PDB file of C-alpha atoms in Angstrom:
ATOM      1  CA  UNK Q   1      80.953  35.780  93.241  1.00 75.00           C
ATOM      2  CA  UNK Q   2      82.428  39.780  93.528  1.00 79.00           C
ATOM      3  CA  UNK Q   3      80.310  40.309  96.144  1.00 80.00           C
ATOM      4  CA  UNK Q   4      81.816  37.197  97.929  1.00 81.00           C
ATOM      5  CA  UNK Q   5      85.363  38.454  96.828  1.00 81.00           C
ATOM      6  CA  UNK Q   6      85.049  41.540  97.953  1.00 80.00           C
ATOM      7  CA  UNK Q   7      83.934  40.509 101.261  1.00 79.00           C
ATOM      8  CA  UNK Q   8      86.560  38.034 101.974  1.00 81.00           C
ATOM      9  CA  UNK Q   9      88.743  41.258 100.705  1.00 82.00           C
ATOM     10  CA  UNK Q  10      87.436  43.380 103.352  1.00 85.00           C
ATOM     11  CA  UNK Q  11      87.690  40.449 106.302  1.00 85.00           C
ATOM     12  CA  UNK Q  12      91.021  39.898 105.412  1.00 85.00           C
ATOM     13  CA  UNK Q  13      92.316  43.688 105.678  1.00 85.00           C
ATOM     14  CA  UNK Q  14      90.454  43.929 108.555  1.00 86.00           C
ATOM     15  CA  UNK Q  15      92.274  40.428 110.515  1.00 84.00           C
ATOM     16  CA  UNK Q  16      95.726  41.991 108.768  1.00 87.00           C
ATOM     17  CA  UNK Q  17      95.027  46.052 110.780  1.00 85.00           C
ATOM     18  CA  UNK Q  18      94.324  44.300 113.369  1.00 86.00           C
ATOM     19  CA  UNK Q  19      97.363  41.868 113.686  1.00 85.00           C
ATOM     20  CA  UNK Q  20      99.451  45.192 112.609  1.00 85.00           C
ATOM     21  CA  UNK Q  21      98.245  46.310 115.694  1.00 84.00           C
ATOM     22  CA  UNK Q  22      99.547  43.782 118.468  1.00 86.00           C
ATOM     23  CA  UNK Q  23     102.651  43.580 116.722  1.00 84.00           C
ATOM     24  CA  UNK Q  24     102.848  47.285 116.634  1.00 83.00           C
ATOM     25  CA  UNK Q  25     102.112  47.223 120.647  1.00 81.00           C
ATOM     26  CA  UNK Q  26     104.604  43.915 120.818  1.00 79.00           C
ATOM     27  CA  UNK Q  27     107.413  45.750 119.388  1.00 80.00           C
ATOM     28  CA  UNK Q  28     106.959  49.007 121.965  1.00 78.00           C
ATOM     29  CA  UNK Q  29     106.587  46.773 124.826  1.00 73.00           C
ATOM     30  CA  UNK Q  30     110.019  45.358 123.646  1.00 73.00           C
ATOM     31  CA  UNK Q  31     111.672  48.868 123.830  1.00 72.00           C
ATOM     32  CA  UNK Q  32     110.188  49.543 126.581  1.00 68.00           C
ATOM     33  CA  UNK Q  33     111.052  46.737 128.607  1.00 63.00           C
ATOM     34  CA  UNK Q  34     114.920  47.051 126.814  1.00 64.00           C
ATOM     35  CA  UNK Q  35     115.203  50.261 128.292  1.00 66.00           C
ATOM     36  CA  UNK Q  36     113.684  49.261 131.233  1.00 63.00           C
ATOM     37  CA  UNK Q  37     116.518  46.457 131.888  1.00 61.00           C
ATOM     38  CA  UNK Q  38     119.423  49.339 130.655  1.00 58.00           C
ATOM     39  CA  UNK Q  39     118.140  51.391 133.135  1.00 61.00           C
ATOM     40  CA  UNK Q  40     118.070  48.890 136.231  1.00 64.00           C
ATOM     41  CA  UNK Q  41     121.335  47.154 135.457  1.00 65.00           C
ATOM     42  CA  UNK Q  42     123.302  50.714 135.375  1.00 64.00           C
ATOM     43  CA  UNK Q  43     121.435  51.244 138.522  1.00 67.00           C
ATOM     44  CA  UNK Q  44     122.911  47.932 139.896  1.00 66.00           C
ATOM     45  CA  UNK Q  45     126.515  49.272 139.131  1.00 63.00           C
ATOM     46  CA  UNK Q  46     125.890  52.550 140.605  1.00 65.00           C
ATOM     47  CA  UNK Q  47     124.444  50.450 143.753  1.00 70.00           C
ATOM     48  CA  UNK Q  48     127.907  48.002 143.515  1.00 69.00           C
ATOM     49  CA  UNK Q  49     130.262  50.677 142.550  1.00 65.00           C
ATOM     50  CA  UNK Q  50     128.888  53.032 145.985  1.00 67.00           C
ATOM     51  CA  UNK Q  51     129.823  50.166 148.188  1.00 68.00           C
ATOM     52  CA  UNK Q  52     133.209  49.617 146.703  1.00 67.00           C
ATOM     53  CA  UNK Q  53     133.465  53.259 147.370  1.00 67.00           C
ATOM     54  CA  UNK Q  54     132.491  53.203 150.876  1.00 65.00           C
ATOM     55  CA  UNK Q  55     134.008  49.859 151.921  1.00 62.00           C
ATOM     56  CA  UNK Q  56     137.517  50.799 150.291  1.00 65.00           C
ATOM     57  CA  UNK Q  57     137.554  53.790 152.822  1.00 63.00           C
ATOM     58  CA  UNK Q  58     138.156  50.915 155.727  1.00 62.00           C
ATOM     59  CA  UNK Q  59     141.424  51.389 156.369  1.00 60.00           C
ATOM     60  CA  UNK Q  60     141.721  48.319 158.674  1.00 59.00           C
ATOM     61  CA  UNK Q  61     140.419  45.756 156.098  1.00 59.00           C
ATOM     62  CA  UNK Q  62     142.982  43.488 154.826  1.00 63.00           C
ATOM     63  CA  UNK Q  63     142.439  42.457 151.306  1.00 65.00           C
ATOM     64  CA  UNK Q  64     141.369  39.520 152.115  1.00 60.00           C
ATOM     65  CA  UNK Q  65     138.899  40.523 154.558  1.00 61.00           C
ATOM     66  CA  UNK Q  66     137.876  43.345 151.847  1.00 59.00           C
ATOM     67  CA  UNK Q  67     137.127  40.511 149.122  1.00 62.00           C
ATOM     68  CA  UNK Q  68     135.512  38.306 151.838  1.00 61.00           C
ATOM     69  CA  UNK Q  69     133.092  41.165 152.544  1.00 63.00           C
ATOM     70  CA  UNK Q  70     132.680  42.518 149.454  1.00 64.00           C
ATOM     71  CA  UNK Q  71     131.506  38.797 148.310  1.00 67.00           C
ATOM     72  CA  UNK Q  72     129.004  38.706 150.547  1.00 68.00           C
ATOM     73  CA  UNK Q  73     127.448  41.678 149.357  1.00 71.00           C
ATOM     74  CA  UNK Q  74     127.163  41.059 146.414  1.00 74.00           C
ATOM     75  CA  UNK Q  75     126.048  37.237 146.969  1.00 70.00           C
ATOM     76  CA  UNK Q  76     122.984  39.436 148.948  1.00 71.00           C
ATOM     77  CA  UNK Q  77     122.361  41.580 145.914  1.00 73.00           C
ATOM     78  CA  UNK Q  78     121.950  38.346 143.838  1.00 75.00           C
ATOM     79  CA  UNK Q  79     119.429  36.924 146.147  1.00 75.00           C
ATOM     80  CA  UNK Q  80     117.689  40.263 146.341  1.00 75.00           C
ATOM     81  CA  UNK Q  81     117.422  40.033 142.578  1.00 72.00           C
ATOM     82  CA  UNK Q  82     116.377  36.913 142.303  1.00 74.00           C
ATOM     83  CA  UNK Q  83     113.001  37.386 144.953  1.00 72.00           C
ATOM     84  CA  UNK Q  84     112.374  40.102 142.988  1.00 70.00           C
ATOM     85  CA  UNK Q  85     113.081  39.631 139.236  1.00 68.00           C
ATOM     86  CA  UNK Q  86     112.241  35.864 139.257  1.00 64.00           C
ATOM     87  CA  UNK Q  87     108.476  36.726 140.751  1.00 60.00           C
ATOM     88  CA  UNK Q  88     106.002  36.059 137.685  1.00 55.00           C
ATOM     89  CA  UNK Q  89     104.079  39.422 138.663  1.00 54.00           C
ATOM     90  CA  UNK Q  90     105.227  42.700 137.374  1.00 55.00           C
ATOM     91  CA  UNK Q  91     106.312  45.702 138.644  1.00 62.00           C
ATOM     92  CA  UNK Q  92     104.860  45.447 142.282  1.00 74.00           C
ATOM     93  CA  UNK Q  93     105.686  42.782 144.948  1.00 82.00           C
ATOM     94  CA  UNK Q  94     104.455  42.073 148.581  1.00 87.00           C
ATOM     95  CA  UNK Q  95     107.184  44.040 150.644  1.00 89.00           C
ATOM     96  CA  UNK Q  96     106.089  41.633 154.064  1.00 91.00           C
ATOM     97  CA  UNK Q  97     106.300  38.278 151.810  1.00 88.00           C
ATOM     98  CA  UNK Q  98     109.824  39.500 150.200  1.00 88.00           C
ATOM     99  CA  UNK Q  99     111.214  40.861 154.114  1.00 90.00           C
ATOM    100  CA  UNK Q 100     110.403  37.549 155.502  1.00 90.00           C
ATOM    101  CA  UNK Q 101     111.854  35.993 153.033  1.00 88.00           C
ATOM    102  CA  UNK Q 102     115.458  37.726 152.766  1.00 87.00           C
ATOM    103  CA  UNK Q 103     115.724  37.667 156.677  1.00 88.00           C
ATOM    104  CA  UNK Q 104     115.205  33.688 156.777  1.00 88.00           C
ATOM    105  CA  UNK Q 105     118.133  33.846 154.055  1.00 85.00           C
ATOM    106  CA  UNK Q 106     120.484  35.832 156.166  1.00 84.00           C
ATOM    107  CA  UNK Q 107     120.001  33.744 158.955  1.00 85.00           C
ATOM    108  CA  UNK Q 108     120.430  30.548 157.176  1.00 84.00           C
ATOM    109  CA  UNK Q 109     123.416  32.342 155.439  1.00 80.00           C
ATOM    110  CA  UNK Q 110     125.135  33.313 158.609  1.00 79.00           C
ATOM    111  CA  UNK Q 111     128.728  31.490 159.119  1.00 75.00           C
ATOM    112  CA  UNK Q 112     127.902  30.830 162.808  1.00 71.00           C
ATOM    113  CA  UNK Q 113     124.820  28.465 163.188  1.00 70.00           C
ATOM    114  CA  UNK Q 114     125.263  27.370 167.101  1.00 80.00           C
ATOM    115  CA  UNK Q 115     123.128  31.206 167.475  1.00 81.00           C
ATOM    116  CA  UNK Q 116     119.091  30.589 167.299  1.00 87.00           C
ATOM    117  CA  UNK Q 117     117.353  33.968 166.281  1.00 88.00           C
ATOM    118  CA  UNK Q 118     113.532  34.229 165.974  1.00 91.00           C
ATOM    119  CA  UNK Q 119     112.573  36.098 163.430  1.00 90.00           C
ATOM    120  CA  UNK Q 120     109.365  38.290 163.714  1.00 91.00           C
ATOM    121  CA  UNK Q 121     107.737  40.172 160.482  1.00 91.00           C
ATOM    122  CA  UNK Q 122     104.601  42.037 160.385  1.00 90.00           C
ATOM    123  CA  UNK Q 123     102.584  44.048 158.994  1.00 87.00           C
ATOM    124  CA  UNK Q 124      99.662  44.527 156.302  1.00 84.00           C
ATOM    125  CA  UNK Q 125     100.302  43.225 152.347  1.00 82.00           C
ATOM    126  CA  UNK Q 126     101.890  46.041 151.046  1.00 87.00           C
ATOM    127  CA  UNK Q 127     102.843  46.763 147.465  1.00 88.00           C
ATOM    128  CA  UNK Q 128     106.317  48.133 146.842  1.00 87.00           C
ATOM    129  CA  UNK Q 129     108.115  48.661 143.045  1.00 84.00           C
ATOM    130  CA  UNK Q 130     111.074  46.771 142.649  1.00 80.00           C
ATOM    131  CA  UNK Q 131     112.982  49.951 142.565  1.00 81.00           C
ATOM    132  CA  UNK Q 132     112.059  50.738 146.365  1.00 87.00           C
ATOM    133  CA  UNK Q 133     112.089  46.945 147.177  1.00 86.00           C
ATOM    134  CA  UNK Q 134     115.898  46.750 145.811  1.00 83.00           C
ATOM    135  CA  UNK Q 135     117.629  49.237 148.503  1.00 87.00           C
ATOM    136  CA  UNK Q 136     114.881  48.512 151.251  1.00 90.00           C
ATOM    137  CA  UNK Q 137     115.972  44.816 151.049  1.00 88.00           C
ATOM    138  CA  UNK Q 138     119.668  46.140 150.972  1.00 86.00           C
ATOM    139  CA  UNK Q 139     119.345  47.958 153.766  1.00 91.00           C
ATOM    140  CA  UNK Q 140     117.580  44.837 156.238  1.00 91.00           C
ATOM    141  CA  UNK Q 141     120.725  42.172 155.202  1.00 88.00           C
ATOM    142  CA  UNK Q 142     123.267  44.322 155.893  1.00 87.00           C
ATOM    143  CA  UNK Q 143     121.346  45.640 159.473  1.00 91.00           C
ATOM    144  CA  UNK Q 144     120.411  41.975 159.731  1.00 90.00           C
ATOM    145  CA  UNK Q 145     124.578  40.923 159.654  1.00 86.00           C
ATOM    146  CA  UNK Q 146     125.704  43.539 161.738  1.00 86.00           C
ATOM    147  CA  UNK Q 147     123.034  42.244 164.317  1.00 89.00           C
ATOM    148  CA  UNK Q 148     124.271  38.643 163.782  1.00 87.00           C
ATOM    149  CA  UNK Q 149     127.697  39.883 164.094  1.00 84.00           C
ATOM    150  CA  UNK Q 150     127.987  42.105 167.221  1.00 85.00           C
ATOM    151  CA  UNK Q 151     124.475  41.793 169.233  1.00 87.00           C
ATOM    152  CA  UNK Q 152     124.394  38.671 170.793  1.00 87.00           C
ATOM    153  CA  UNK Q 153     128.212  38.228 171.917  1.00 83.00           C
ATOM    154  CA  UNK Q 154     128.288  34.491 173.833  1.00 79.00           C
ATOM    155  CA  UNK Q 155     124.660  34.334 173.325  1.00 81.00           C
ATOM    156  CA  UNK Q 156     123.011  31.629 172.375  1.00 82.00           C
ATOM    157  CA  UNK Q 157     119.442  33.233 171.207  1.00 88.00           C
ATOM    158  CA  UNK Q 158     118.199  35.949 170.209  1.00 90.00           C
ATOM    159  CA  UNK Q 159     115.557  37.974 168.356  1.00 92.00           C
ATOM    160  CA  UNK Q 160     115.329  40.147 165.143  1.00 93.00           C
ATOM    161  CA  UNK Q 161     112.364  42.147 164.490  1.00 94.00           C
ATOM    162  CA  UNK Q 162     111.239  44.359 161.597  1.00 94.00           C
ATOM    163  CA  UNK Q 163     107.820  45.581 160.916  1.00 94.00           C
ATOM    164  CA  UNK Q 164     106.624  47.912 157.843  1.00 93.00           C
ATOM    165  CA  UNK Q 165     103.756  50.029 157.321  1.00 92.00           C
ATOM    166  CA  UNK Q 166     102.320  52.815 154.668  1.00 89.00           C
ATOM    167  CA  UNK Q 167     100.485  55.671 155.202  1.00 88.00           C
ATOM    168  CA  UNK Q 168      99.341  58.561 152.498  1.00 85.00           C
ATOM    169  CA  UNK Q 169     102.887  60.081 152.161  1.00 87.00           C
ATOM    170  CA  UNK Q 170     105.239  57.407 153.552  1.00 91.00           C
ATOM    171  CA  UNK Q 171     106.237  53.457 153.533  1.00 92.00           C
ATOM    172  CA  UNK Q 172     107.510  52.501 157.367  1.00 93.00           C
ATOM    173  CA  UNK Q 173     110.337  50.444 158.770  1.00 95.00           C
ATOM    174  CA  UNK Q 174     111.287  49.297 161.630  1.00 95.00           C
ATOM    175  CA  UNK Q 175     114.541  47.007 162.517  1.00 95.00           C
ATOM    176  CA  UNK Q 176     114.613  46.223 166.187  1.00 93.00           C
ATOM    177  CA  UNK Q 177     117.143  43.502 167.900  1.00 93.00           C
ATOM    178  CA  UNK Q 178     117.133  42.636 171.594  1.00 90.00           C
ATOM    179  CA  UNK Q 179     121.078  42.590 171.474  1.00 88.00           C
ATOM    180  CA  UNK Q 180     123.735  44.602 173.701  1.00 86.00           C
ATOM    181  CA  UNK Q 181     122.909  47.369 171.113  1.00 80.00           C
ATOM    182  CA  UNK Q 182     125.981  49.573 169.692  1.00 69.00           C
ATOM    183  CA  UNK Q 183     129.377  49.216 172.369  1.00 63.00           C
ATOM    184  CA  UNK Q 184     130.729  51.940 170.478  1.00 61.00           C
ATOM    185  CA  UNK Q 185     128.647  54.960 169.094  1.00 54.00           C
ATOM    186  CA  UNK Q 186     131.889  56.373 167.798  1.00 54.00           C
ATOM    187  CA  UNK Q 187     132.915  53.581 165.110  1.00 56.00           C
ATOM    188  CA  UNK Q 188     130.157  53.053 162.573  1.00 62.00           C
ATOM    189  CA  UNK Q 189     131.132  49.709 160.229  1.00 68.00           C
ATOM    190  CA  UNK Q 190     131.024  50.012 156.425  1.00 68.00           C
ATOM    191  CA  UNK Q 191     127.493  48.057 157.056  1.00 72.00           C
ATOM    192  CA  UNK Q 192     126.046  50.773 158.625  1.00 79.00           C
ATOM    193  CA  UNK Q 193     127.629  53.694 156.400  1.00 81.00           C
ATOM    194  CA  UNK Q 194     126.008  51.363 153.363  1.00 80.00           C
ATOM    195  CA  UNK Q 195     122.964  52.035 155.083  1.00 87.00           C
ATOM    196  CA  UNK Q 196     123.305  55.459 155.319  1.00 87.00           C
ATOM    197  CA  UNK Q 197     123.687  55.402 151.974  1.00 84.00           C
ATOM    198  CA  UNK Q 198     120.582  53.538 150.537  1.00 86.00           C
ATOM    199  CA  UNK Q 199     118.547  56.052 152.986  1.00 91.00           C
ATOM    200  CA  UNK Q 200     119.670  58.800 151.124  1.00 89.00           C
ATOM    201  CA  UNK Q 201     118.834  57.154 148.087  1.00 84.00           C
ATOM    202  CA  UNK Q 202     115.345  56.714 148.729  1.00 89.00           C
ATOM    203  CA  UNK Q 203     115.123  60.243 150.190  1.00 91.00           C
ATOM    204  CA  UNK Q 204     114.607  58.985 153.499  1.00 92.00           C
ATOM    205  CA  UNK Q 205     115.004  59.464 156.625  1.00 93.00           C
ATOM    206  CA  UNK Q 206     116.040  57.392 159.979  1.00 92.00           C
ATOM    207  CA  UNK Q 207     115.706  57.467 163.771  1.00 92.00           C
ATOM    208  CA  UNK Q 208     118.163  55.207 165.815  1.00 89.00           C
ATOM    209  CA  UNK Q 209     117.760  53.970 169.164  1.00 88.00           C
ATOM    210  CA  UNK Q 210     120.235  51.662 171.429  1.00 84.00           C
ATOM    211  CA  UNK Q 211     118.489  51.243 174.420  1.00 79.00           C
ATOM    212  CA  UNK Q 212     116.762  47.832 174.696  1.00 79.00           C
ATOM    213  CA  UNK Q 213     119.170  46.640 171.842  1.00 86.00           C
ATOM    214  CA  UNK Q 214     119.594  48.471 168.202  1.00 88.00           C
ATOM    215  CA  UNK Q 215     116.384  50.133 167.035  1.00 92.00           C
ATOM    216  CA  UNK Q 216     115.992  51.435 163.441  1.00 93.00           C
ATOM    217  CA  UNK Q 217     112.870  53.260 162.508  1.00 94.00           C
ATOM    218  CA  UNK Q 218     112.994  54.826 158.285  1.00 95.00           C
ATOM    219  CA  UNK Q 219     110.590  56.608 156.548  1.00 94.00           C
ATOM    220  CA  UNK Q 220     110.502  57.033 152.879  1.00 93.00           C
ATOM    221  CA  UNK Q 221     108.176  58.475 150.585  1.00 92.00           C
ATOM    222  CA  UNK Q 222     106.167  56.361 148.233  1.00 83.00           C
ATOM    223  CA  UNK Q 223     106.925  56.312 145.044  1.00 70.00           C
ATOM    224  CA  UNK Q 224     103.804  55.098 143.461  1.00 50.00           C
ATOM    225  CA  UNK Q 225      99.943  54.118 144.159  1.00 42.00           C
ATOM    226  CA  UNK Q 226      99.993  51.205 146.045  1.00 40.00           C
ATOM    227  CA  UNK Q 227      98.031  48.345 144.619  1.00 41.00           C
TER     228      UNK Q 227
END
């Protein structure tokens, strides 16, 4: 009978270190993923707060036509989220899959439905973080609007094409239309300073083209191992 005691003793301090244990690792995964949501959501005011910023500098936006826009953007941001944060896998997502994805949207999104675009994405499965995957997506709706907007004036089709690659040191994109490409080189639309901006915040950098319609090539730096 002690000898049976003192091994159900033993058993049971054993079960009890090891259920200390994964509660233990529970409760750090809980701070980590705390700070991990603190951190993201002041990064999504920075993100809101720059393109107050640059959009209030348009002096020729009525107030109305400043809320209008300003709605939209954000309405984007909330799909962004949304592909991203609402995907059961963690940490990194399929950049072609999400691309596809958010350029369907803002088609479908677009005010003015009588214009047909074909959309085109390629390239090879890809893993991005969601922190690279955030302003990348950012950065294709609001080239994607301006082409909806000014490229295919009393056009009734059209074509949008964007493409992304990786090599050791660098993630590639490109955003190609077969529009009029830019009338006016000397006027650049809050869209396209907001794009500016989201280069810079990956550390990027971007070649622009206009002759056979608007032509964006990027080139950031990966952030992580891909998977």
């Amino acid at each position: 009978y002690i000898l049976w005691s003192i091994y159900l003793y033993r058993r049971r301090n054993k079960q009890l270190r090891y259920f200390n244990g994964i509660l233990e690792e529970l409760v750090l995964e809980k701070e980590v993923l705390l700070r991990e949501i603190h951190h993201r959501v002041k990064n999504n005011f920075q993100i809101i707060n720059s393109i107050l910023s640059i959009q209030s500098r348009q002096k020729d936006l009525s107030i109305k036509s400043f809320l209008a826009q300003f709605s939209t953007r954000i309405y984007s941001m909330a799909f962004v989220h949304e592909k991203l944060y609402g995907n059961k896998v963690v940490g990194q997502h399929n950049a072609v899959t999400f691309l596809r994805e958010l350029l369907e949207h803002s088609c479908a999104t677009f005010p003015d439905q009588t214009l047909k675009i074909d959309l085109v994405v390629s390239g090879k499965a890809i893993y991005l973080p969601i922190e690279q995957l955030l302003p990348i997506g950012l950065i294709v709706n609001e080239l994607t609007v301006n082409s909806l907007k000014y490229a295919f004036p009393m056009q009734e089709n059209g074509m949008i094409t964007i493409a992304i690659d990786q090599n050791d040191q660098q993630v590639l994109l490109s955003f190609q239309d077969n529009g009029i490409g830019k009338i006016d080189t000397t006027i650049k639309n809050t869209g396209l300073i907001v794009v500016d901006a989201f280069v810079t915040k990956l550390r990027g950098t971007v070649i622009v083209n206009y002759e056979k319609g608007l032509h964006y090539q990027f080139e950031f730096p990966k952030q992580v191992d891909q998977k």
